[in-house]
Short mmCIF file of C-alpha atoms in Angstrom, two decimals:
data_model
loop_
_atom_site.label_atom_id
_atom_site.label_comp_id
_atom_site.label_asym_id
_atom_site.label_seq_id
_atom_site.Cartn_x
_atom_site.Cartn_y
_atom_site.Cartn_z
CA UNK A 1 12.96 36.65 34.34
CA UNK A 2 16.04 34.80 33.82
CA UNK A 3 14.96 31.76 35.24
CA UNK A 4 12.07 31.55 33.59
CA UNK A 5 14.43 31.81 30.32
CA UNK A 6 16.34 29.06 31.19
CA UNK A 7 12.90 27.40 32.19
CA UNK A 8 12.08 27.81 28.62
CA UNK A 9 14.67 27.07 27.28
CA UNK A 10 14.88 23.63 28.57
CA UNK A 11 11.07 22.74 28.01
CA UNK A 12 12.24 23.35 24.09
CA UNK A 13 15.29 21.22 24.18
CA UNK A 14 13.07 18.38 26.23
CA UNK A 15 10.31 18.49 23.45
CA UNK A 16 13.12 18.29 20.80
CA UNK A 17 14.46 15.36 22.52
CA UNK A 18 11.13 13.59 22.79
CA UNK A 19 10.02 14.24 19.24
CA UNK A 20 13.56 13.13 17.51
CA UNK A 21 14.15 10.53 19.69
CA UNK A 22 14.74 6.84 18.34
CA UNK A 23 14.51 8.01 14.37
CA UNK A 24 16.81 6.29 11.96
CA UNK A 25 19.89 7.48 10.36
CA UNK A 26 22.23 6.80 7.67
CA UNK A 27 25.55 8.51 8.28
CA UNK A 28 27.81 9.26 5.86
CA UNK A 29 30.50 11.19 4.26
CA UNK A 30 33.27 11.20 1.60
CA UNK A 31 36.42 11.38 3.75
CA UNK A 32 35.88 8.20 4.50
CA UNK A 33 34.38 5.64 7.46
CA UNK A 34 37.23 6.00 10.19
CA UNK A 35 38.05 9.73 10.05
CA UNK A 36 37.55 11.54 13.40
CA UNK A 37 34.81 13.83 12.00
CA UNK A 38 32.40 11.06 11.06
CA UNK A 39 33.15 9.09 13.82
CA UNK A 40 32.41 11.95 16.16
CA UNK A 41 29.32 12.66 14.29
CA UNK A 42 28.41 9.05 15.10
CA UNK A 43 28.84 9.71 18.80
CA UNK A 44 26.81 13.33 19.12
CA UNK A 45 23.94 11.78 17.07
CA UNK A 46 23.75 8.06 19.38
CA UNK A 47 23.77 10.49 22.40
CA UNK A 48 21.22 12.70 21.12
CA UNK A 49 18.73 9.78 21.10
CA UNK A 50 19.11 8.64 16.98
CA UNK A 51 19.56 5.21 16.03
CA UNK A 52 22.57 5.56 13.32
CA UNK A 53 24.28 3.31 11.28
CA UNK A 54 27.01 4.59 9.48
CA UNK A 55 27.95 3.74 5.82
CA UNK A 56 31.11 5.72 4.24
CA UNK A 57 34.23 4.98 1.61
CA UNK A 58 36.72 2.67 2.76
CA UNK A 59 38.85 4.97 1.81
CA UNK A 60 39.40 9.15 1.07
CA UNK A 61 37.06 10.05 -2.28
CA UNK A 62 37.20 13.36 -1.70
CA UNK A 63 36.06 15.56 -4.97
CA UNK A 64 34.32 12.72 -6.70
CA UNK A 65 30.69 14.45 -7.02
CA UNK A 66 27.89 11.77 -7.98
CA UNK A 67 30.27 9.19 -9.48
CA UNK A 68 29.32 5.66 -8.77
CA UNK A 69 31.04 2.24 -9.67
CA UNK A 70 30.49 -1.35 -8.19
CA UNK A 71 32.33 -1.81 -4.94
CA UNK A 72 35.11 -4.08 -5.11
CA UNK A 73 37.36 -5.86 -2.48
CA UNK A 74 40.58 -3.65 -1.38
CA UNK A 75 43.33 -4.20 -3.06
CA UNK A 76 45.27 -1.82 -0.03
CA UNK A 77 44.43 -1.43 3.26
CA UNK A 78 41.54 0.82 4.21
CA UNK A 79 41.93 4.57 5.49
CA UNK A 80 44.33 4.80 8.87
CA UNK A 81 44.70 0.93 8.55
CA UNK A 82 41.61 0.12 10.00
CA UNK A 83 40.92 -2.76 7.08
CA UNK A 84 43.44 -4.95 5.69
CA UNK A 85 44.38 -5.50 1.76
CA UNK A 86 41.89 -8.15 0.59
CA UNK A 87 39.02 -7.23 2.86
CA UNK A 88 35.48 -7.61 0.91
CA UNK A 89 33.93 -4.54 -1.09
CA UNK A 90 31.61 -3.98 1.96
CA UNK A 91 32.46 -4.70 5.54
CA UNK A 92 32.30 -3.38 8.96
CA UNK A 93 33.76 -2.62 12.21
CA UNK A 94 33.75 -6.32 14.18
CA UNK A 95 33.51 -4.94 17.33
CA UNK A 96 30.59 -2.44 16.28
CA UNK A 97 28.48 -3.64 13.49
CA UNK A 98 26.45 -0.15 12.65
CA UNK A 99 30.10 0.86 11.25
CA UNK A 100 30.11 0.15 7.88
CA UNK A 101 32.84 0.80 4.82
CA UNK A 102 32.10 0.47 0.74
CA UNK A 103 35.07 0.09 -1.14
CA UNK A 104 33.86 2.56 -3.71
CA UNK A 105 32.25 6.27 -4.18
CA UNK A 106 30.11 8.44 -1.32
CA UNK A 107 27.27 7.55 -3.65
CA UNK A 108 27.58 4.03 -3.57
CA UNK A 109 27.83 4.18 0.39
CA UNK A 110 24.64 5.86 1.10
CA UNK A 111 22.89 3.86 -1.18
CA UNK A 112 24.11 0.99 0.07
CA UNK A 113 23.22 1.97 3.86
CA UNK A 114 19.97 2.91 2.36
CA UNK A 115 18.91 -0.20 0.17
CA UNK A 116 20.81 -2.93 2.43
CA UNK A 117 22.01 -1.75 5.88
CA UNK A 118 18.63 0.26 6.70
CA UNK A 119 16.62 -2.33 5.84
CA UNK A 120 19.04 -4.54 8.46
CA UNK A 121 19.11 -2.57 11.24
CA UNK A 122 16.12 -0.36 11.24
CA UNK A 123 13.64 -2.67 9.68
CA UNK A 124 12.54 0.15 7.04
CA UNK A 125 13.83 3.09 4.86
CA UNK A 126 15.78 5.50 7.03
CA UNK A 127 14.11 8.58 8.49
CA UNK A 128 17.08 10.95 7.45
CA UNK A 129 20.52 10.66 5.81
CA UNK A 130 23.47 12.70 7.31
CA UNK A 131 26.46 13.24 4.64
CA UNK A 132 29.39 14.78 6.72
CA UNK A 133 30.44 17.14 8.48
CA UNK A 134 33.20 17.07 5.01
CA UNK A 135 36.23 17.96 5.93
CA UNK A 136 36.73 21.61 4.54
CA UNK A 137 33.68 23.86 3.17
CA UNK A 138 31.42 23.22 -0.24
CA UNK A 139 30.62 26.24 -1.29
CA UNK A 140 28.84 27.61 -4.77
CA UNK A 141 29.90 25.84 -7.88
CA UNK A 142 32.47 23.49 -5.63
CA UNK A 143 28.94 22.00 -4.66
CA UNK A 144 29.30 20.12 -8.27
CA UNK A 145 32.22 18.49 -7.70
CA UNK A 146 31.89 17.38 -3.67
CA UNK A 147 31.61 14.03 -2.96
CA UNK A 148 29.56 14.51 0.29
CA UNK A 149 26.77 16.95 -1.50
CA UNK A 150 26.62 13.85 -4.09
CA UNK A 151 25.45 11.38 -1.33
CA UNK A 152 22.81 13.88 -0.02
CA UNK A 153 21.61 14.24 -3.52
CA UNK A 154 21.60 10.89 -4.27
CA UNK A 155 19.47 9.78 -0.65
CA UNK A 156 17.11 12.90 -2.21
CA UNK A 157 16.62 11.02 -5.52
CA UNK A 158 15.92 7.74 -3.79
CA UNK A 159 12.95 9.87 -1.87
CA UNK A 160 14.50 10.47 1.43
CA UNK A 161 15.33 13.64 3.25
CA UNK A 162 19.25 14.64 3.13
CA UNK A 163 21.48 17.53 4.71
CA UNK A 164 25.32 18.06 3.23
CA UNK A 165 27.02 19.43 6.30
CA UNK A 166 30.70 20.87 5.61
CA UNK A 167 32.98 22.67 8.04
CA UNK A 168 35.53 24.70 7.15
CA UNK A 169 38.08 23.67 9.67
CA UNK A 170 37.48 20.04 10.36
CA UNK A 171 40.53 18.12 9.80
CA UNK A 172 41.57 14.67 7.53
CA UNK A 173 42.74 12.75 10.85
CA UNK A 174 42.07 9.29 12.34
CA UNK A 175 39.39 8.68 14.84
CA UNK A 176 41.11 7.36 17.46
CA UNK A 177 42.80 11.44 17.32
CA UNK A 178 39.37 11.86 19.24
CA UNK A 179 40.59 9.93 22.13
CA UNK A 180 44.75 10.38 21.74
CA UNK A 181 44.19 13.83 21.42
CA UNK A 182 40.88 15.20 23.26
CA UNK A 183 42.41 18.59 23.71
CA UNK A 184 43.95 19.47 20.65
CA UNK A 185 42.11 22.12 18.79
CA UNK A 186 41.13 19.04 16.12
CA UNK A 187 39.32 17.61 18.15
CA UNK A 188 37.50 20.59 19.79
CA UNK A 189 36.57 21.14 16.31
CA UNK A 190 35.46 17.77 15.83
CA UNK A 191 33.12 18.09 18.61
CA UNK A 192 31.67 21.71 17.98
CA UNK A 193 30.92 20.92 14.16
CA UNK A 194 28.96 17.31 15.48
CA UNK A 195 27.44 19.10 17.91
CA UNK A 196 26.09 22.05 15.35
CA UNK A 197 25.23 19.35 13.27
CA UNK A 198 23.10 17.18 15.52
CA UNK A 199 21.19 20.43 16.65
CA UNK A 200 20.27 21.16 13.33
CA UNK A 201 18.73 17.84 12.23
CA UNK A 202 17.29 17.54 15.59
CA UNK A 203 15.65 20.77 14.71
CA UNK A 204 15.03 20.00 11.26
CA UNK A 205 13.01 16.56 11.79
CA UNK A 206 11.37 18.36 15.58
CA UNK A 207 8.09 18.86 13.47
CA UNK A 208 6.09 15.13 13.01
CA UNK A 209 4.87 17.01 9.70
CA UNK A 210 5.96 15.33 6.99
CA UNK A 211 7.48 15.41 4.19
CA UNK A 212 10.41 16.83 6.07
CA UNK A 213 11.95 18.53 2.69
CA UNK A 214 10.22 19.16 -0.41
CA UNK A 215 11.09 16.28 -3.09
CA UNK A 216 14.10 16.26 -5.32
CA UNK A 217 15.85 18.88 -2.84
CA UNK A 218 18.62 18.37 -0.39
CA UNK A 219 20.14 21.29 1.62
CA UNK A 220 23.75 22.11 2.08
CA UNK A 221 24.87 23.69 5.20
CA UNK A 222 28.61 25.40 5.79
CA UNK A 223 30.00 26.14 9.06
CA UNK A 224 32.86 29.18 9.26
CA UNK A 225 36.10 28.10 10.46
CA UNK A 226 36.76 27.52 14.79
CA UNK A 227 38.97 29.75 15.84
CA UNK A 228 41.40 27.43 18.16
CA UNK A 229 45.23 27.31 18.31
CA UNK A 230 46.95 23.42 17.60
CA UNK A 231 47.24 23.15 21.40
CA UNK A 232 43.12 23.68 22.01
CA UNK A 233 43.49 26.98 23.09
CA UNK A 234 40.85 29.42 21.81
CA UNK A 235 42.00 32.43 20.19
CA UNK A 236 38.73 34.53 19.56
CA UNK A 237 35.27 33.84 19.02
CA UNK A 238 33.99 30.76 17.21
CA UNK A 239 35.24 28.50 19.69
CA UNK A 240 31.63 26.73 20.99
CA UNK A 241 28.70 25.79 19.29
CA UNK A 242 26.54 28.37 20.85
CA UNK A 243 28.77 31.14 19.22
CA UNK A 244 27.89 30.34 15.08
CA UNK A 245 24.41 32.00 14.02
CA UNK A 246 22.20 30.45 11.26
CA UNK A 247 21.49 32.27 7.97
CA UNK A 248 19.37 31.07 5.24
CA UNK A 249 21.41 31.79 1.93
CA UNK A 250 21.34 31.01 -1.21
CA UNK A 251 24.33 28.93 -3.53
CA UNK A 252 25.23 32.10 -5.98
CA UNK A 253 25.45 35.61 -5.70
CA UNK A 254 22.64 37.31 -7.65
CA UNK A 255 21.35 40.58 -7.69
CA UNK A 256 18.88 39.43 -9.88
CA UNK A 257 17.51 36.45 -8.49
CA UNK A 258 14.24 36.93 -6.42
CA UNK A 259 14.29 34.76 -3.28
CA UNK A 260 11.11 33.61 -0.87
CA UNK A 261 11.16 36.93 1.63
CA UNK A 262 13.37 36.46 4.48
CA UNK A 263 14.36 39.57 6.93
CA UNK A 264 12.65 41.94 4.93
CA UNK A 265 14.03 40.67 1.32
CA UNK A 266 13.70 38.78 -1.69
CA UNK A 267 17.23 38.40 -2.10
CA UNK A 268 19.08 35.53 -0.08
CA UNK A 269 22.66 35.97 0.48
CA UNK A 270 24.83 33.77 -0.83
CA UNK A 271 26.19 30.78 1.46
CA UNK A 272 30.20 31.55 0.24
CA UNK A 273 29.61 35.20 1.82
CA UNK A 274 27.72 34.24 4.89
CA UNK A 275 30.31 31.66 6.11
CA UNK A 276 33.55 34.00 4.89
CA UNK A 277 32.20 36.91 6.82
CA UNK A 278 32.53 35.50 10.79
CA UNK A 279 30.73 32.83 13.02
CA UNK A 280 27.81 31.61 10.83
CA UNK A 281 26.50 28.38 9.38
CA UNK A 282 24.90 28.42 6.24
CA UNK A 283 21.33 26.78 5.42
CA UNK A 284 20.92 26.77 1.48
CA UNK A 285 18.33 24.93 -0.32
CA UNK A 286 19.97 23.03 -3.31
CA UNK A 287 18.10 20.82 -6.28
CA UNK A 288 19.36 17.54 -6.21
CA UNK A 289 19.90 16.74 -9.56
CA UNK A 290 21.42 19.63 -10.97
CA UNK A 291 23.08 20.54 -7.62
CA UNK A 292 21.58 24.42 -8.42
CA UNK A 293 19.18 26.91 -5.92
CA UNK A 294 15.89 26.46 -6.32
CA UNK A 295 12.92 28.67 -6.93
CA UNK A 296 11.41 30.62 -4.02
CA UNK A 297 8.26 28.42 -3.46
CA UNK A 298 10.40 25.49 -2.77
CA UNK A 299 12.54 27.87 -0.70
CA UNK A 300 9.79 28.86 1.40
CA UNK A 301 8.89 25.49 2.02
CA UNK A 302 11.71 24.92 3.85
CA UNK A 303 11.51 28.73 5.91
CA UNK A 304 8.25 27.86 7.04
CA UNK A 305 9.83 24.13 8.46
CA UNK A 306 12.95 26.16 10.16
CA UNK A 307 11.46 29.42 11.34
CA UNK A 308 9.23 28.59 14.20
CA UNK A 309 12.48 26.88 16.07
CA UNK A 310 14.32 30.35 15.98
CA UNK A 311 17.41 29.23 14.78
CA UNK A 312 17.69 31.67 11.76
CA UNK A 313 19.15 35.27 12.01
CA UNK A 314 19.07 37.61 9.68
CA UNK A 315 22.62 38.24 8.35
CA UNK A 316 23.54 42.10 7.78
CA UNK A 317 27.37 41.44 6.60
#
């Protein structure tokens, strides 16, 4: 019986392959284009079979929401160095072209790898638009104010599916940590939240049904904190992918609220709960404009998308 498990399970994970494979991604953030989280976000998503281009600040805008402004050229260098004072408003990495700053807000980035570098590389409008993993959790009301929910809401008002992934222990470090440092628990972390994060859009975009999310919706996803000590050594549980289980939740606590159904009831949990309460990851359906939950219908929408994969539990905290 166990072997035919594992037979199972790897039928799944070849049809997820097959049906994601070669769709178009924008990658973005708003910790900027050359911090280690991105960068191994990059790297999960290229081996998974995506064709990504990424397109993030040149530098930290961290807490800067939905703001926008015309990029301009640097007037210091970029994040960690990796562009010079003077370098133009947009640029990239010369050795790897599909890595790509914007001297201005998250907002401006993913519309600029959306209107101009898509267009480039793919030869159309991207297929998805991946804002993080952020570097710390957005959670409730902090939604309003984060930078990388603002670039999934914006690719959502330009008509294109979105995710906000945040992770509650990722860390503000250089890429090249990735390689310096492969065994610190910063990197470990790194690597679990890309990996959660490619499993999830590869399971969000497995169905050829389209549209993938209703329109004018993004969804915002939080993953609890790793549980590793500075030296890579795990202390307890949340210390692999395979340990964090998926709730559906809502962005505020209400008693009042009625939900779509889910494990027998019309009241989601809130995400801020879910994630503080162990090794879970967060699915919450958000409007994109007012950065607010949504009504059940449009909830359910996005249930009936997730729930044939099995990747929801039902949380009981």
């Amino acid at each position: 019986m166990q072997c035919w498990t594992y037979f199972l399970q790897a039928i799944s994970l070849a049809v997820l392959l097959q049906t994601t494979s070669g769709l178009n991604i924008v990658l973005t953030n708003d910790d900027g284009w050359a911090v280690a989280q991105i960068r191994a976000q990059r790297d999960s998503l290229v081996a998974a079979g995506f064709d990504v281009v990424l397109s993030a600040p040149a530098e930290n805008k961290s807490g800067t929401g939905s703001s926008s402004a015309t990029p301009q050229p640097l007037s210091q260098p970029c994040e960690f160095n990796t562009c010079p004072t003077g370098s133009p408003a947009e640029g990239f990495n010369a050795s790897d072209t599909r890595l790509n700053y914007v001297n201005s807000f998250p907002v401006d980035s993913v519309r600029f790898g959306i209107q101009t570098l898509a267009p480039q590389f793919f030869g159309s409008a991207p297929d998805f638009i991946v804002s993080g993993p952020n570097v710390g959790n957005n959670l409730g009301t902090v939604t309003q104010n984060s930078g990388t929910v603002g670039a999934a809401c914006e690719a959502a008002k330009e008509g294109l599916p979105s995710t906000a992934f945040s992770a509650a222990t990722a860390s503000q470090v250089s890429y090249t940590t990735l390689t310096s440092s492969p065994s610190s628990g910063v990197t470990k972390s790194a690597l679990i939240y890309a990996k959660l994060t490619t499993n999830f859009t590869r399971t969000l975009l497995a169905s050829a049904a389209r549209p993938v999310l209703p329109a004018g919706v993004t969804l915002n996803v939080n993953y609890a904190a790793t549980t590793f000590t500075s030296s890579g050594a795990a202390n307890s549980d949340c210390a692999s992918a395979s340990d964090f289980k998926w709730v559906f939740t809502r962005l505020l606590k209400s008693s009042t609220a009625v939900d779509v159904e889910d494990c027998g009831s019309t009241h989601l949990p809130d995400e801020g709960t879910v994630v503080g309460s162990g090794c879970f990851a967060s699915v919450t359906v958000m409007n994109a404009t007012s950065k607010s939950d949504v009504s059940a219908s449009v909830q359910a929408q996005v249930l009936q998308r997730l729930q044939p994969s099995g990747l929801l539990t039902c949380f009981t905290g």
